[in-house]
Amino acid sequence: MADTNNVAPEMKKSLSLFNFFTIGFGAIIGTGWVLLVGDWMILGGGPYPAMIAFAIGALFLVPIGMVFGELTAAIPISGGIIEYTDRTFGRPLGFFTGWMLLLGNAPLCPWEAIAISTLLTDRFGAFPALAWLRSVKLYTILGADVYLWPTVIALGFAVLVIFLNFKGAGAAAKLSSFLTKALLAGMILAMVISFFVGSPQNGMPLFSQATEVASGDPTKATSFLGGIIAVLVMTPFFYAGFDTIPQQAEEASEGLDWKKFGIIPALALIASGIFYLICIYAFGTMIDWHEFVKSSVPALAVLQRINIFFYIAMLIIATLGPLGPMNSFFGASTRLLLALGRKRMLPESFAKIDQKSGAPKTANLFMAGLTLIGPFLGRNMLVPLTNVASLGFIFACTMAGLACLRLRQTEPKLPRPYKVNGGLFGIICAILAGTIIIALMVVPFSPAAMKPVEWMITGAWILIGLVILLVFNNREVRATATTAS
């Protein structure tokens, strides 16, 4: 059997630095900034504690972004996280790191399809002229109604993402670029409206408890610092996505400046942080924030009160928003599956590349099937997967930090066009950041501790991984023995 580990496939070299930035930025910024900005204010006790928490969260994760930058610039291959950990900690940890990152990426594709269907049902369906969107109910699953036309339209969006990814990384990158511009337009719209109709006083006092809220619990924090911490523990989920950048590094355009590439993951994080800060401030100061959070989906409700055309514009942008993460996580997940196939940790069919488009064929088919399931599942089906995805993502980030540190020792002469700012101290900061976030998620009584159903999903995923590792590791051992004989 031929060794495919080091064979360079015919992947199209088409991605520029800007493409990589939009892939990461689009994966991070979806629709949460529109749908959940009110929840962030309630949790923190006002827009200002929420803003501080998101600023700290971005800075907290920047060292991890720089670690990915160093590793990817040094080893620019698809699904690189598997290679980094395999060559530093061995095959089992290499597989599990990729397997956990796949848990952090793949479920978000159907999740985003559900988000589109939900927006079409709840928001567009509320317009009298669009009432037909809710005219044909298919079924109810876990208490959520699923309607025909929102499902069909969401499937159409999903098919678009799938089609572009089958055409190759370049086509998918064009969608990310367009969506980045749409998201920026939404941010600018919110900022301009706040400037003309709002006031910084609407976000005052710096901390106060919101007792009348549209949904969920009122503010539980009792102090300004407590409000910041309450929001801070959930920010990693809303920054997840910069890890999609390294997974497609093999498709970088010829002559790409890898030294500049190294800072792209951290730059995507910082830009996303600035985006979040502007949006929280803009929505939190349009009207008194205590009044703001009394509405369901307050960002859209307040715009509807101010101007119906602004509301419709933001609603369209919000509906397009999930396409960014869906597109980025689709591409990243297929590259992880590709890497697992190359390493013979999954069937080798996952390593097949389409000769014309340079896209991974079997991996794309697998992710297409998973994504198309999403609109049929209902809004409540994948809620537990948010924390599960966060754990998979941050576990892989922590392993990347450990791999970066170990590679400095085991392969000091490895060409590194970009190195983590701060040297070993910067790498250690990345490892500590990941470890702290994992601890917050797994230690009982932590504000971000995972629930029993989330542990069940994680446990099942790990068990499946163990079976796959056992089966394919035995095959690899037999293949190696046959080759040696």
PDB file of C-alpha atoms in Angstrom, residues 99-236:
ATOM      1  CA  TRP A  99     -11.748  14.090  16.062  1.00  0.00           C
ATOM      2  CA  MET A 100     -12.606  16.620  18.800  1.00  0.00           C
ATOM      3  CA  LEU A 101     -12.089  19.573  16.458  1.00  0.00           C
ATOM      4  CA  LEU A 102     -14.420  17.852  14.004  1.00  0.00           C
ATOM      5  CA  LEU A 103     -16.981  17.766  16.840  1.00  0.00           C
ATOM      6  CA  GLY A 104     -16.387  21.501  17.251  1.00  0.00           C
ATOM      7  CA  ASN A 105     -16.864  22.240  13.534  1.00  0.00           C
ATOM      8  CA  ALA A 106     -19.126  19.782  11.717  1.00  0.00           C
ATOM      9  CA  PRO A 107     -22.360  20.144  13.800  1.00  0.00           C
ATOM     10  CA  LEU A 108     -22.352  23.900  13.225  1.00  0.00           C
ATOM     11  CA  CYS A 109     -23.202  23.383   9.535  1.00  0.00           C
ATOM     12  CA  PRO A 110     -26.673  21.896  10.178  1.00  0.00           C
ATOM     13  CA  TRP A 111     -27.045  24.242  13.179  1.00  0.00           C
ATOM     14  CA  GLU A 112     -26.683  27.267  10.912  1.00  0.00           C
ATOM     15  CA  ALA A 113     -29.242  25.793   8.503  1.00  0.00           C
ATOM     16  CA  ILE A 114     -31.654  25.580  11.441  1.00  0.00           C
ATOM     17  CA  ALA A 115     -30.935  29.237  12.291  1.00  0.00           C
ATOM     18  CA  ILE A 116     -31.927  30.293   8.773  1.00  0.00           C
ATOM     19  CA  SER A 117     -35.143  28.273   8.923  1.00  0.00           C
ATOM     20  CA  THR A 118     -35.983  29.753  12.346  1.00  0.00           C
ATOM     21  CA  LEU A 119     -35.496  33.339  11.157  1.00  0.00           C
ATOM     22  CA  LEU A 120     -37.666  32.702   8.115  1.00  0.00           C
ATOM     23  CA  THR A 121     -40.397  31.201  10.295  1.00  0.00           C
ATOM     24  CA  ASP A 122     -40.381  33.657  13.177  1.00  0.00           C
ATOM     25  CA  ARG A 123     -39.494  36.929  11.476  1.00  0.00           C
ATOM     26  CA  PHE A 124     -40.301  36.865   7.778  1.00  0.00           C
ATOM     27  CA  GLY A 125     -43.385  34.751   8.458  1.00  0.00           C
ATOM     28  CA  ALA A 126     -44.738  37.541  10.683  1.00  0.00           C
ATOM     29  CA  PHE A 127     -45.248  39.829   7.666  1.00  0.00           C
ATOM     30  CA  PRO A 128     -48.844  39.449   6.357  1.00  0.00           C
ATOM     31  CA  ALA A 129     -47.569  39.155   2.789  1.00  0.00           C
ATOM     32  CA  LEU A 130     -45.250  36.310   3.840  1.00  0.00           C
ATOM     33  CA  ALA A 131     -47.683  34.436   6.093  1.00  0.00           C
ATOM     34  CA  TRP A 132     -47.538  31.567   3.584  1.00  0.00           C
ATOM     35  CA  LEU A 133     -44.142  30.691   5.067  1.00  0.00           C
ATOM     36  CA  ARG A 134     -46.034  29.244   8.055  1.00  0.00           C
ATOM     37  CA  SER A 135     -48.991  27.890   6.109  1.00  0.00           C
ATOM     38  CA  VAL A 136     -47.823  24.278   5.855  1.00  0.00           C
ATOM     39  CA  LYS A 137     -46.675  22.638   9.071  1.00  0.00           C
ATOM     40  CA  LEU A 138     -44.760  19.398   8.568  1.00  0.00           C
ATOM     41  CA  TYR A 139     -44.357  18.122  12.122  1.00  0.00           C
ATOM     42  CA  THR A 140     -43.240  19.001  15.654  1.00  0.00           C
ATOM     43  CA  ILE A 141     -39.931  17.712  17.008  1.00  0.00           C
ATOM     44  CA  LEU A 142     -38.808  18.263  20.598  1.00  0.00           C
ATOM     45  CA  GLY A 143     -41.457  20.960  20.960  1.00  0.00           C
ATOM     46  CA  ALA A 144     -40.373  22.881  17.842  1.00  0.00           C
ATOM     47  CA  ASP A 145     -42.636  23.220  14.815  1.00  0.00           C
ATOM     48  CA  VAL A 146     -41.101  22.560  11.406  1.00  0.00           C
ATOM     49  CA  TYR A 147     -42.728  24.278   8.405  1.00  0.00           C
ATOM     50  CA  LEU A 148     -42.441  23.352   4.744  1.00  0.00           C
ATOM     51  CA  TRP A 149     -41.402  26.598   3.050  1.00  0.00           C
ATOM     52  CA  PRO A 150     -38.777  27.782   5.572  1.00  0.00           C
ATOM     53  CA  THR A 151     -37.315  24.270   5.360  1.00  0.00           C
ATOM     54  CA  VAL A 152     -37.224  24.409   1.545  1.00  0.00           C
ATOM     55  CA  ILE A 153     -35.601  27.865   1.517  1.00  0.00           C
ATOM     56  CA  ALA A 154     -33.043  26.873   4.181  1.00  0.00           C
ATOM     57  CA  LEU A 155     -32.239  23.811   2.084  1.00  0.00           C
ATOM     58  CA  GLY A 156     -31.676  26.137  -0.872  1.00  0.00           C
ATOM     59  CA  PHE A 157     -29.130  28.166   1.109  1.00  0.00           C
ATOM     60  CA  ALA A 158     -27.442  24.946   2.249  1.00  0.00           C
ATOM     61  CA  VAL A 159     -27.292  23.663  -1.341  1.00  0.00           C
ATOM     62  CA  LEU A 160     -25.609  26.923  -2.398  1.00  0.00           C
ATOM     63  CA  VAL A 161     -22.869  26.465   0.224  1.00  0.00           C
ATOM     64  CA  ILE A 162     -22.442  22.809  -0.743  1.00  0.00           C
ATOM     65  CA  PHE A 163     -22.289  23.632  -4.461  1.00  0.00           C
ATOM     66  CA  LEU A 164     -19.623  26.306  -3.982  1.00  0.00           C
ATOM     67  CA  ASN A 165     -17.514  23.999  -1.815  1.00  0.00           C
ATOM     68  CA  PHE A 166     -17.732  21.274  -4.473  1.00  0.00           C
ATOM     69  CA  LYS A 167     -16.421  23.840  -6.970  1.00  0.00           C
ATOM     70  CA  GLY A 168     -13.379  24.390  -4.765  1.00  0.00           C
ATOM     71  CA  ALA A 169     -11.930  26.654  -2.109  1.00  0.00           C
ATOM     72  CA  GLY A 170     -11.773  29.661  -4.427  1.00  0.00           C
ATOM     73  CA  ALA A 171     -15.526  29.643  -5.097  1.00  0.00           C
ATOM     74  CA  ALA A 172     -16.341  29.183  -1.414  1.00  0.00           C
ATOM     75  CA  ALA A 173     -13.949  32.010  -0.512  1.00  0.00           C
ATOM     76  CA  LYS A 174     -15.898  34.394  -2.769  1.00  0.00           C
ATOM     77  CA  LEU A 175     -19.017  33.703  -0.702  1.00  0.00           C
ATOM     78  CA  SER A 176     -17.083  34.419   2.514  1.00  0.00           C
ATOM     79  CA  SER A 177     -15.871  37.701   1.030  1.00  0.00           C
ATOM     80  CA  PHE A 178     -19.416  38.758   0.078  1.00  0.00           C
ATOM     81  CA  LEU A 179     -20.804  37.813   3.496  1.00  0.00           C
ATOM     82  CA  THR A 180     -18.054  39.741   5.284  1.00  0.00           C
ATOM     83  CA  LYS A 181     -19.139  42.863   3.427  1.00  0.00           C
ATOM     84  CA  ALA A 182     -22.789  42.183   4.304  1.00  0.00           C
ATOM     85  CA  LEU A 183     -21.933  41.792   8.000  1.00  0.00           C
ATOM     86  CA  LEU A 184     -19.928  45.008   7.968  1.00  0.00           C
ATOM     87  CA  ALA A 185     -22.909  46.754   6.356  1.00  0.00           C
ATOM     88  CA  GLY A 186     -25.076  45.546   9.240  1.00  0.00           C
ATOM     89  CA  MET A 187     -22.591  46.816  11.800  1.00  0.00           C
ATOM     90  CA  ILE A 188     -22.376  50.212  10.090  1.00  0.00           C
ATOM     91  CA  LEU A 189     -26.181  50.428   9.908  1.00  0.00           C
ATOM     92  CA  ALA A 190     -26.491  49.781  13.655  1.00  0.00           C
ATOM     93  CA  MET A 191     -23.697  52.251  14.412  1.00  0.00           C
ATOM     94  CA  VAL A 192     -25.229  55.053  12.296  1.00  0.00           C
ATOM     95  CA  ILE A 193     -28.706  54.571  13.772  1.00  0.00           C
ATOM     96  CA  SER A 194     -27.285  54.646  17.297  1.00  0.00           C
ATOM     97  CA  PHE A 195     -25.348  57.831  16.509  1.00  0.00           C
ATOM     98  CA  PHE A 196     -28.447  59.685  15.329  1.00  0.00           C
ATOM     99  CA  VAL A 197     -31.154  58.389  17.684  1.00  0.00           C
ATOM    100  CA  GLY A 198     -29.271  56.980  20.678  1.00  0.00           C
ATOM    101  CA  SER A 199     -27.206  58.244  23.591  1.00  0.00           C
ATOM    102  CA  PRO A 200     -24.397  56.795  25.749  1.00  0.00           C
ATOM    103  CA  GLN A 201     -26.660  57.485  28.739  1.00  0.00           C
ATOM    104  CA  ASN A 202     -29.014  54.749  27.522  1.00  0.00           C
ATOM    105  CA  GLY A 203     -26.364  52.228  28.543  1.00  0.00           C
ATOM    106  CA  MET A 204     -26.039  53.586  32.073  1.00  0.00           C
ATOM    107  CA  PRO A 205     -25.540  52.899  34.908  1.00  0.00           C
ATOM    108  CA  LEU A 206     -22.413  50.842  34.336  1.00  0.00           C
ATOM    109  CA  PHE A 207     -24.086  47.908  36.084  1.00  0.00           C
ATOM    110  CA  SER A 208     -27.668  47.236  37.067  1.00  0.00           C
ATOM    111  CA  GLN A 209     -29.810  44.134  37.184  1.00  0.00           C
ATOM    112  CA  ALA A 210     -32.454  43.682  34.504  1.00  0.00           C
ATOM    113  CA  THR A 211     -35.546  42.207  36.157  1.00  0.00           C
ATOM    114  CA  GLU A 212     -38.059  42.524  33.294  1.00  0.00           C
ATOM    115  CA  VAL A 213     -36.842  40.531  30.335  1.00  0.00           C
ATOM    116  CA  ALA A 214     -38.580  39.033  27.310  1.00  0.00           C
ATOM    117  CA  SER A 215     -37.248  35.520  27.804  1.00  0.00           C
ATOM    118  CA  GLY A 216     -34.888  33.604  30.021  1.00  0.00           C
ATOM    119  CA  ASP A 217     -33.712  34.570  33.470  1.00  0.00           C
ATOM    120  CA  PRO A 218     -33.176  38.128  34.732  1.00  0.00           C
ATOM    121  CA  THR A 219     -29.658  39.326  35.576  1.00  0.00           C
ATOM    122  CA  LYS A 220     -28.142  37.023  38.202  1.00  0.00           C
ATOM    123  CA  ALA A 221     -24.854  38.898  38.628  1.00  0.00           C
ATOM    124  CA  THR A 222     -24.794  41.228  41.637  1.00  0.00           C
ATOM    125  CA  SER A 223     -21.826  43.425  40.754  1.00  0.00           C
ATOM    126  CA  PHE A 224     -20.037  45.045  37.831  1.00  0.00           C
ATOM    127  CA  LEU A 225     -17.192  42.509  38.066  1.00  0.00           C
ATOM    128  CA  GLY A 226     -19.657  39.641  38.417  1.00  0.00           C
ATOM    129  CA  GLY A 227     -21.433  40.784  35.253  1.00  0.00           C
ATOM    130  CA  ILE A 228     -18.173  40.842  33.308  1.00  0.00           C
ATOM    131  CA  ILE A 229     -17.276  37.323  34.471  1.00  0.00           C
ATOM    132  CA  ALA A 230     -20.762  36.004  33.668  1.00  0.00           C
ATOM    133  CA  VAL A 231     -20.395  37.100  30.031  1.00  0.00           C
ATOM    134  CA  LEU A 232     -16.689  36.257  29.804  1.00  0.00           C
ATOM    135  CA  VAL A 233     -17.181  32.520  30.395  1.00  0.00           C
ATOM    136  CA  MET A 234     -19.398  32.215  27.310  1.00  0.00           C
ATOM    137  CA  THR A 235     -17.372  34.379  24.890  1.00  0.00           C
ATOM    138  CA  PRO A 236     -15.178  31.489  23.591  1.00  0.00           C
TER     139      PRO A 236
END
